[in-house]
PDB file of C-alpha atoms and ligand atoms in Angstrom:
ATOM      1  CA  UNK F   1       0.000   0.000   0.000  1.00 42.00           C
ATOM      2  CA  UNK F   2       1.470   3.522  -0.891  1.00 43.00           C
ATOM      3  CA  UNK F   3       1.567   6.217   1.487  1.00 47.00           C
ATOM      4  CA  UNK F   4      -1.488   7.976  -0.592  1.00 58.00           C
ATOM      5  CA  UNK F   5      -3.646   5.046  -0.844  1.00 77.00           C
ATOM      6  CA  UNK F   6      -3.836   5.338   3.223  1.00 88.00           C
ATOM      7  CA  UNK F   7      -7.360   6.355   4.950  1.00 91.00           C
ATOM      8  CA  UNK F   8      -7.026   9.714   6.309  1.00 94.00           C
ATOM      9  CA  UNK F   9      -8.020  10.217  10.065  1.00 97.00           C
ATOM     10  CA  UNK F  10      -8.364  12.873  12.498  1.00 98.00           C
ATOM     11  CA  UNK F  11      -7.546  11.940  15.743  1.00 98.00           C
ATOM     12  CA  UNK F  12      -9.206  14.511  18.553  1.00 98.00           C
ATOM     13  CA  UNK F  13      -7.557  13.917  21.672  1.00 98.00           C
ATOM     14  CA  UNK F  14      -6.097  16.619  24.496  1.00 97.00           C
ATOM     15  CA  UNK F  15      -4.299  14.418  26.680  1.00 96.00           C
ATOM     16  CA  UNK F  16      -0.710  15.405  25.796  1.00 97.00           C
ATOM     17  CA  UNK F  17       0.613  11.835  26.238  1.00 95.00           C
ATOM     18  CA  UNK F  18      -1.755   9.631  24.515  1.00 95.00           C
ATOM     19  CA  UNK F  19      -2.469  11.829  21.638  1.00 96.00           C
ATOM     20  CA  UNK F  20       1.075  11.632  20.347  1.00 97.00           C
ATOM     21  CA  UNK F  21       1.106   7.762  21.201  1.00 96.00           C
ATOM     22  CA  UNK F  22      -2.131   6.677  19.355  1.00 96.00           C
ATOM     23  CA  UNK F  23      -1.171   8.806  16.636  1.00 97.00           C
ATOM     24  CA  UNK F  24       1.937   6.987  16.774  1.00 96.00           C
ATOM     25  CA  UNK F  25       0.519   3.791  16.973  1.00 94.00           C
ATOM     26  CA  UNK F  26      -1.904   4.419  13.890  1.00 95.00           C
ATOM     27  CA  UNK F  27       0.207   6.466  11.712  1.00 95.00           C
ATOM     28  CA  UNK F  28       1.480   3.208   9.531  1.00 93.00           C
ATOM     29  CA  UNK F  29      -1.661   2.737   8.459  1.00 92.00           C
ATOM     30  CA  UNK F  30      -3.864   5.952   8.217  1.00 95.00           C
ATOM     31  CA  UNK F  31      -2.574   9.567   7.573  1.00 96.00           C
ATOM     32  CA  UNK F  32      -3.245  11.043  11.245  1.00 97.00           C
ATOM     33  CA  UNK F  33      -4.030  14.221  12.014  1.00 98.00           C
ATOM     34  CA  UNK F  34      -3.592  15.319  15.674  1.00 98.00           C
ATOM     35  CA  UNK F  35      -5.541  18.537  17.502  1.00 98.00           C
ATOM     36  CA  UNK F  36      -6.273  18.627  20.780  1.00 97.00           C
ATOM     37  CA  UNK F  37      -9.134  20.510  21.793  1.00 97.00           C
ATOM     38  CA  UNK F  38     -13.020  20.091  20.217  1.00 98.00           C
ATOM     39  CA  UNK F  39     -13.520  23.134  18.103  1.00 98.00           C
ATOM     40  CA  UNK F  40     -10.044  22.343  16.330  1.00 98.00           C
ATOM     41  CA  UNK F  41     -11.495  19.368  15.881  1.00 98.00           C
ATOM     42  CA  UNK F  42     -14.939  20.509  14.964  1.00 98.00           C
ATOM     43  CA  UNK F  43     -13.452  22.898  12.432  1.00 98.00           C
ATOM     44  CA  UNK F  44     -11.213  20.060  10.463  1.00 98.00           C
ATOM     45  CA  UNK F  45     -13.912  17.753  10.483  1.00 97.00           C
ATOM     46  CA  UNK F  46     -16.104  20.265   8.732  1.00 97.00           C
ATOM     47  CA  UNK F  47     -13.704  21.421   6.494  1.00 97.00           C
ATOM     48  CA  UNK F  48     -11.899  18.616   5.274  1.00 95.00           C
ATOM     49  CA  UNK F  49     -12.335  15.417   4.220  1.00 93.00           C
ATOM     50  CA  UNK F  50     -11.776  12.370   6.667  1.00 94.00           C
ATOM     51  CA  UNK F  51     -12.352   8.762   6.088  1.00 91.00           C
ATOM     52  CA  UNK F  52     -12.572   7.825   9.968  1.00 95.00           C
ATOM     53  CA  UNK F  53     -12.513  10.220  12.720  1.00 97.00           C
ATOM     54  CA  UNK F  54     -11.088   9.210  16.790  1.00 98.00           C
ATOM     55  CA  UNK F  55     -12.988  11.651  19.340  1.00 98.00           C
ATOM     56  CA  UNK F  56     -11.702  11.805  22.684  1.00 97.00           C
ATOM     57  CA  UNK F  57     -15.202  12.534  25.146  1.00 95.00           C
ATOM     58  CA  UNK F  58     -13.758  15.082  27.455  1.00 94.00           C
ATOM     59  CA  UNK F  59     -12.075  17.768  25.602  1.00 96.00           C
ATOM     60  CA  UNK F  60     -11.332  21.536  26.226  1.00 96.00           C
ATOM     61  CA  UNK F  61     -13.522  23.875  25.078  1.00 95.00           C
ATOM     62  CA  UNK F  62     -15.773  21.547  23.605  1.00 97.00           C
ATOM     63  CA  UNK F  63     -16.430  18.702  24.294  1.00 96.00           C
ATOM     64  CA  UNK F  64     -16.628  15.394  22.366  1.00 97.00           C
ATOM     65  CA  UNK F  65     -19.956  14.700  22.409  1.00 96.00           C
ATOM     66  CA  UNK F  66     -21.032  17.987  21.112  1.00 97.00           C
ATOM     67  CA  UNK F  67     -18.089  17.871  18.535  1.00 98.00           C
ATOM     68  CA  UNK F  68     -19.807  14.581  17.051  1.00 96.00           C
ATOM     69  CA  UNK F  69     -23.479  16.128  17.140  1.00 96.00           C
ATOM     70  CA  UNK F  70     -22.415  19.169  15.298  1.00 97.00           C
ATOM     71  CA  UNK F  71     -20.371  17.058  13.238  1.00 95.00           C
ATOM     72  CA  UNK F  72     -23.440  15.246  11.798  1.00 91.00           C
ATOM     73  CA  UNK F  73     -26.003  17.565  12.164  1.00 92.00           C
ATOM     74  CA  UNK F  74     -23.805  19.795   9.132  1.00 91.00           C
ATOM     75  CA  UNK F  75     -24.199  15.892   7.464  1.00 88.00           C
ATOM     76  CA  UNK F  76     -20.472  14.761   7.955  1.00 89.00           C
ATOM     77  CA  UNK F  77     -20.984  10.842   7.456  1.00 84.00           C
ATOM     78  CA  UNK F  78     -18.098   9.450   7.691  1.00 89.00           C
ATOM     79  CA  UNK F  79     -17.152   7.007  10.268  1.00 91.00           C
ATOM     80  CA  UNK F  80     -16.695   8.631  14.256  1.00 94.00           C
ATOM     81  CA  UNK F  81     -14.852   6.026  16.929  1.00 95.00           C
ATOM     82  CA  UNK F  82     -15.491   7.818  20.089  1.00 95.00           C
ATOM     83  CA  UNK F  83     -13.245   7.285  23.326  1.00 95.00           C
ATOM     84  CA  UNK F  84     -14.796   7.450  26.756  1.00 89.00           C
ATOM     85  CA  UNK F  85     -13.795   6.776  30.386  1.00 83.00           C
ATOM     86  CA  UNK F  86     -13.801   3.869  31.990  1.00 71.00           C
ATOM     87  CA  UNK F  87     -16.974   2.529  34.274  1.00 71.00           C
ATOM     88  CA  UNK F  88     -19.634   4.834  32.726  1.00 77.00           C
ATOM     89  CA  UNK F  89     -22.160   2.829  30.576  1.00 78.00           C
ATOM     90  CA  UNK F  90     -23.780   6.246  29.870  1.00 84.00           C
ATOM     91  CA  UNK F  91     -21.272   7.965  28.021  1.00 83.00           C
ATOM     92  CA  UNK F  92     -21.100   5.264  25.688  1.00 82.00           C
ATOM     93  CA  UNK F  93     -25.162   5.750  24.831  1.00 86.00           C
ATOM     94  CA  UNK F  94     -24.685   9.308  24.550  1.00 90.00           C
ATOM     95  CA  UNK F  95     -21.803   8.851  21.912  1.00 90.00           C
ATOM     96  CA  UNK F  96     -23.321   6.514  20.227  1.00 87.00           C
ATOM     97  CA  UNK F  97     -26.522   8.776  20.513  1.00 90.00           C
ATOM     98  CA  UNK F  98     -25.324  11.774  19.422  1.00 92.00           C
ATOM     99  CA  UNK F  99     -23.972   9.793  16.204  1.00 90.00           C
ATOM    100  CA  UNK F 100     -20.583   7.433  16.885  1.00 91.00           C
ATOM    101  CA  UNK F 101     -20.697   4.626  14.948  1.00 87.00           C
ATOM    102  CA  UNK F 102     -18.071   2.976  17.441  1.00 88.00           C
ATOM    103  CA  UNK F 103     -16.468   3.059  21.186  1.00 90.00           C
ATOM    104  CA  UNK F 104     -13.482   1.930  22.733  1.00 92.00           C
ATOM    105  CA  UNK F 105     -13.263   3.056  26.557  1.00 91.00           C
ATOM    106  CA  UNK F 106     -10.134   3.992  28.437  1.00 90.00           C
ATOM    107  CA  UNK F 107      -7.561   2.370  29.249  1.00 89.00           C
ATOM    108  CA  UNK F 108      -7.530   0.441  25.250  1.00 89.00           C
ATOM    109  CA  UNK F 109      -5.711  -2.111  24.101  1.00 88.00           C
ATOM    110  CA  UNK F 110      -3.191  -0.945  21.024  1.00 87.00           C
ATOM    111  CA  UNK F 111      -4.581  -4.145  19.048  1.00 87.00           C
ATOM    112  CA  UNK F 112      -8.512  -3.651  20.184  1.00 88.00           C
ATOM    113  CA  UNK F 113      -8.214  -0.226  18.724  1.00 92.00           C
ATOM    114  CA  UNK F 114      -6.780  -0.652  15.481  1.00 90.00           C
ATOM    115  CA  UNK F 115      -9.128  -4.110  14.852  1.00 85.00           C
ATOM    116  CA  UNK F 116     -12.246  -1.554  15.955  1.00 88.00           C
ATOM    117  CA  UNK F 117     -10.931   1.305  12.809  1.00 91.00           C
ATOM    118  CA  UNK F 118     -10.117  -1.728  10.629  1.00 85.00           C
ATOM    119  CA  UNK F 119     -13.823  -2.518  10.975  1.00 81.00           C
ATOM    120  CA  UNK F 120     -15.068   0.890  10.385  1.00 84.00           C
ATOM    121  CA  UNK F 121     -13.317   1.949   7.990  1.00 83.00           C
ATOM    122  CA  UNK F 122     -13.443  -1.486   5.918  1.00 75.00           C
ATOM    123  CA  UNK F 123     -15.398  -1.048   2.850  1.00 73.00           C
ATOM    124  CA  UNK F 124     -18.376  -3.182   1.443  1.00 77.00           C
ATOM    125  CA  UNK F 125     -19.179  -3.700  -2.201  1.00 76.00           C
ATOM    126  CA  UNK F 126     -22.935  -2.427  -3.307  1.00 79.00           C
ATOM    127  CA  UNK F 127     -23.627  -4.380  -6.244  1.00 83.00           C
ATOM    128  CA  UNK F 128     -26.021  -2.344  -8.505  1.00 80.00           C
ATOM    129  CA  UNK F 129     -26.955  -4.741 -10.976  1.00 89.00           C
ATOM    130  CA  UNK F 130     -27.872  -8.751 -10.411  1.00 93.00           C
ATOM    131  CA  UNK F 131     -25.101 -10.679  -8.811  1.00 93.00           C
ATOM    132  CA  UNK F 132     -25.373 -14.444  -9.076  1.00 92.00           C
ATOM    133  CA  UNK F 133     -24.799 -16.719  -6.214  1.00 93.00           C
ATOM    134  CA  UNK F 134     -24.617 -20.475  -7.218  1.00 90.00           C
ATOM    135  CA  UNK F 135     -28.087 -21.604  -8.647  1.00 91.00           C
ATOM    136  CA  UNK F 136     -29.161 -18.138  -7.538  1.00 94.00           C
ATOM    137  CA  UNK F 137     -29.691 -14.334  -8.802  1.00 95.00           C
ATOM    138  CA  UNK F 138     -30.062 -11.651  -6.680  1.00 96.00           C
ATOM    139  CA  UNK F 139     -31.760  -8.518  -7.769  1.00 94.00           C
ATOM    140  CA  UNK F 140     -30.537  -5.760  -5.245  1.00 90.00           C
ATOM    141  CA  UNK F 141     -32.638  -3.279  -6.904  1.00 89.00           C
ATOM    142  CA  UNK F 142     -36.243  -5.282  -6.418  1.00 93.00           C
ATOM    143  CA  UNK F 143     -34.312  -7.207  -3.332  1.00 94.00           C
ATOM    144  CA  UNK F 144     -35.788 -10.252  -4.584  1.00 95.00           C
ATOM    145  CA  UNK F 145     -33.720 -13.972  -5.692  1.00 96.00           C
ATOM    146  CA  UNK F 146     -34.098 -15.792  -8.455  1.00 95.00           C
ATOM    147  CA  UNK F 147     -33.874 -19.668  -8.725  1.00 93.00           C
ATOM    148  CA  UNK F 148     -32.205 -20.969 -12.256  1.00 90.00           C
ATOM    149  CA  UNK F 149     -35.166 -23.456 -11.895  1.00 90.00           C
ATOM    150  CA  UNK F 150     -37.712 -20.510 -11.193  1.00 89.00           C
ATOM    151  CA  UNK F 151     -39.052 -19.714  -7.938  1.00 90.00           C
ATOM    152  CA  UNK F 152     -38.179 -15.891  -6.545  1.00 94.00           C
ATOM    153  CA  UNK F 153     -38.034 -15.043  -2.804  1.00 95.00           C
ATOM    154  CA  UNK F 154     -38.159 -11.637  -1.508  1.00 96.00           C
ATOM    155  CA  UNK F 155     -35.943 -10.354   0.775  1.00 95.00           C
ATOM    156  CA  UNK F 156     -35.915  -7.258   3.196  1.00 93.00           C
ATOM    157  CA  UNK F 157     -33.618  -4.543   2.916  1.00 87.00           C
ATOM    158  CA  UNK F 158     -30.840  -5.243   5.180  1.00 88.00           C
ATOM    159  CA  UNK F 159     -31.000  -8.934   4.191  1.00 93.00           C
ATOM    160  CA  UNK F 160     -30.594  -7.748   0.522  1.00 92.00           C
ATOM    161  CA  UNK F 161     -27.450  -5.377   1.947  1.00 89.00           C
ATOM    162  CA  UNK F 162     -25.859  -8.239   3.425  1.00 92.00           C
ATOM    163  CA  UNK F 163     -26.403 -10.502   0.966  1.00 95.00           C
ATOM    164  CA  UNK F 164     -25.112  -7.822  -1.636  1.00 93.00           C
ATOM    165  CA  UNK F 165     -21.902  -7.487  -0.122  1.00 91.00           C
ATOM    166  CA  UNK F 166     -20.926 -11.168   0.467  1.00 94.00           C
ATOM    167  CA  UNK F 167     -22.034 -12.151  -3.352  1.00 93.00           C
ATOM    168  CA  UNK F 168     -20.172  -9.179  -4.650  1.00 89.00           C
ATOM    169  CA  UNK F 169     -16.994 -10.701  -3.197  1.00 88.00           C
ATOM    170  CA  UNK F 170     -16.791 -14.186  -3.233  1.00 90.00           C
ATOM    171  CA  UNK F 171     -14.481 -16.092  -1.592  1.00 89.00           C
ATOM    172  CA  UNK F 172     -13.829 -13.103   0.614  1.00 89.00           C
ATOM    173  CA  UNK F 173     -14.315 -14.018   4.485  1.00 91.00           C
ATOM    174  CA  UNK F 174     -16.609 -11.611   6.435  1.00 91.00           C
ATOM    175  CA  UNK F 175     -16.098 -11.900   9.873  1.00 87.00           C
ATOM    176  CA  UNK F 176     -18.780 -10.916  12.096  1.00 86.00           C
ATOM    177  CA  UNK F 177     -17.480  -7.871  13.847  1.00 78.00           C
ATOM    178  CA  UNK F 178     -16.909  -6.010  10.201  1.00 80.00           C
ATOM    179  CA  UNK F 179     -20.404  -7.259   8.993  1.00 86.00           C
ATOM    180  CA  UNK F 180     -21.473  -5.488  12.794  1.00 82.00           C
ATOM    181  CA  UNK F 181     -19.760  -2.301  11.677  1.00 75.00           C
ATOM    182  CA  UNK F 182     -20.997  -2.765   8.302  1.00 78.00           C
ATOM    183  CA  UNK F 183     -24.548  -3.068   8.260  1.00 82.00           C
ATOM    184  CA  UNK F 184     -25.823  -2.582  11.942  1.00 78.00           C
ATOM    185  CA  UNK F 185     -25.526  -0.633  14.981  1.00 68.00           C
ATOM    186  CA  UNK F 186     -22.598  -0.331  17.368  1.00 61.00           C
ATOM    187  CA  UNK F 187     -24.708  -1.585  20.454  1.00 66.00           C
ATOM    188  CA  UNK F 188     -25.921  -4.846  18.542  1.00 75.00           C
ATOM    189  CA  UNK F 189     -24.565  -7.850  19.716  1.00 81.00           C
ATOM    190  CA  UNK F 190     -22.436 -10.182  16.573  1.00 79.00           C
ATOM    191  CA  UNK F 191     -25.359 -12.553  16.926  1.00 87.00           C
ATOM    192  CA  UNK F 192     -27.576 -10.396  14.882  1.00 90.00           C
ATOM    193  CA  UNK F 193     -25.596 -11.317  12.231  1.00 91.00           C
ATOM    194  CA  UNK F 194     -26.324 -14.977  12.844  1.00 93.00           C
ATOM    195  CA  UNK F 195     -29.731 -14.111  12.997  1.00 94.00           C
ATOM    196  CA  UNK F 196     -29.587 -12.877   9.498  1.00 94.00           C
ATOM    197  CA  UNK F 197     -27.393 -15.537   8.126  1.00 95.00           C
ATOM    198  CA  UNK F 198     -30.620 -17.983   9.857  1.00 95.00           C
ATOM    199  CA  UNK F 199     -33.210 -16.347   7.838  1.00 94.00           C
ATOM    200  CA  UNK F 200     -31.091 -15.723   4.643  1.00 96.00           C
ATOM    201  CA  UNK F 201     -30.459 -19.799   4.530  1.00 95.00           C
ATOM    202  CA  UNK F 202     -34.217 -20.257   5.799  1.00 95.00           C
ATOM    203  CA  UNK F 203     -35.502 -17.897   3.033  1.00 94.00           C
ATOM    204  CA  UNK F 204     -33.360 -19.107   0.228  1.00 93.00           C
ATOM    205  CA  UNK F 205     -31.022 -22.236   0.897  1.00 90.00           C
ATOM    206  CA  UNK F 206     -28.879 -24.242   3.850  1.00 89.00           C
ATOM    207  CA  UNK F 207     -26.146 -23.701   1.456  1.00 90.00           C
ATOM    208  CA  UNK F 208     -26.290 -19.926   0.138  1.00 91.00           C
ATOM    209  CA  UNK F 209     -23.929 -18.921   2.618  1.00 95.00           C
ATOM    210  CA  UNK F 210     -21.009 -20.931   3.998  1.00 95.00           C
ATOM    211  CA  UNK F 211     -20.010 -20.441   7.710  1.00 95.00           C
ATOM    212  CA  UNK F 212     -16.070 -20.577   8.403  1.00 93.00           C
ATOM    213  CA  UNK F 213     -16.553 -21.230  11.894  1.00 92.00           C
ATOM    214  CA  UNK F 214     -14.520 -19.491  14.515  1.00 87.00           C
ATOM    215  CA  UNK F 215     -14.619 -16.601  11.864  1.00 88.00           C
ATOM    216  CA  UNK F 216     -17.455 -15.455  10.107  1.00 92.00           C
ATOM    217  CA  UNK F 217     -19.390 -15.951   6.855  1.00 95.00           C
ATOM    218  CA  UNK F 218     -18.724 -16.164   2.834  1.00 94.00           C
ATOM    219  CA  UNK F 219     -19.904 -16.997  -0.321  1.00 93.00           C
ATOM    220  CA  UNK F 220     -18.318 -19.036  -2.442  1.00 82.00           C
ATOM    221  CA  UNK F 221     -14.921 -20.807  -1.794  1.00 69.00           C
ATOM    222  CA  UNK F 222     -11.613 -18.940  -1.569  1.00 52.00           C
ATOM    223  CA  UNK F 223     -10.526 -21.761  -4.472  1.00 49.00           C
ATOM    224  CA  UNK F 224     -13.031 -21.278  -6.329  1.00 45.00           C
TER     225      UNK F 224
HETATM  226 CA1   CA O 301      -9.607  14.051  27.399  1.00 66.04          CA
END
């Protein structure tokens, strides 16, 4: 991977040790920018572009969670990690609330937070047109599947979204945590994703998508 092709990220984050260290720590793979207090922070994220963002809760003059509201009430999608304090369950709701897609709570683990940004950050394929999947066609548009011997089931949307994404890749291995980040909600547990995978097989067939167990789901085999 060049140095351009890297996700850029703006890291939020006053404490004058661990700022420097997590930027550190992610700079090999992102292009990290460091400020330290919210409206720096607000200012950048409105003004430039930013793949991921990392916003520290308590920051000087404003704080995170504010930083993040403003952030996407101006309709700045992209995705937010926010980093909280230990031993409050709240500020993790009101992150999350005010529009984190993500939170990792203080003291981290090096390793826990770079596997959270690889997750967020990971991109899925949208097919727009049909994408076949063995003896079946899916039709993201009418998020319906077609049999080769006839017979059409229709799906819901985030079935069809899930669906989409493994088909468009196949071979690939999803694991469950990126399909989490993907496709639902921070405070989901990965069994949702099970639950999906369930009615996907119930809906269509045992053997539309292949569990790699320990790891997640694909379609397809890697030797294919
Ligand atoms: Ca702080």
């Amino acid at each position: 991977m060049t140095t351009a092709d890297r996700p850029s990220l703006l890291l939020v984050e006053d404490d004058p040790a661990l700022g420097p260290m997590i930027a550190e720590l992610l700079e090999p793979d992102y292009r990290v920018r460091l400020v330290a207090n919210g409206q720096d922070g607000l200012h950048l994220g409105l003004t430039e572009p930013w793949d991921v963002m990392v916003i520290d809760r308590g920051l000087p003059v404003m704080d995170g969670i504010s930083v993040i509201a403003a952030l996407r009430s101006k309709g700045i999608a992209a995705p937010i990690l926010i980093l909280t304090a230990l031993g409050d369950p709240d500020e993790k709701v009101r992150g999350l609330d005010a529009g984190a897609n993500d939170y990792v709570t203080k003291p981290f683990d090096a390793g826990e937070l770079a596997a959270r940004l690889r997750a967020l950050t990971r991109t899925f394929a949208r097919p727009a047109g049909p994408v076949s999947i063995g003896d079946w066609e899916l039709d993201p548009a009418s998020r319906s599947v077609r049999s080769v011997y006839g017979g059409q089931v229709s799906l819901t949307a985030k079935e069809a979204e899930v669906l989409g994404a493994l088909a468009a890749e196949p071979g690939r291995v999803f694991t469950r945590d990126e399909l989490l980040a993907g496709f639902f909600h921070a405070t989901d547990q990965p069994g949702v994703i099970d639950t999906y995978v369930h009615h996907l097989r119930r809906k269509i067939a045992k053997t539309v998508i292949r569990t790699v167990h320990g790891v997640g789901y694909q379609i397809g085999d890697a030797n294919d």
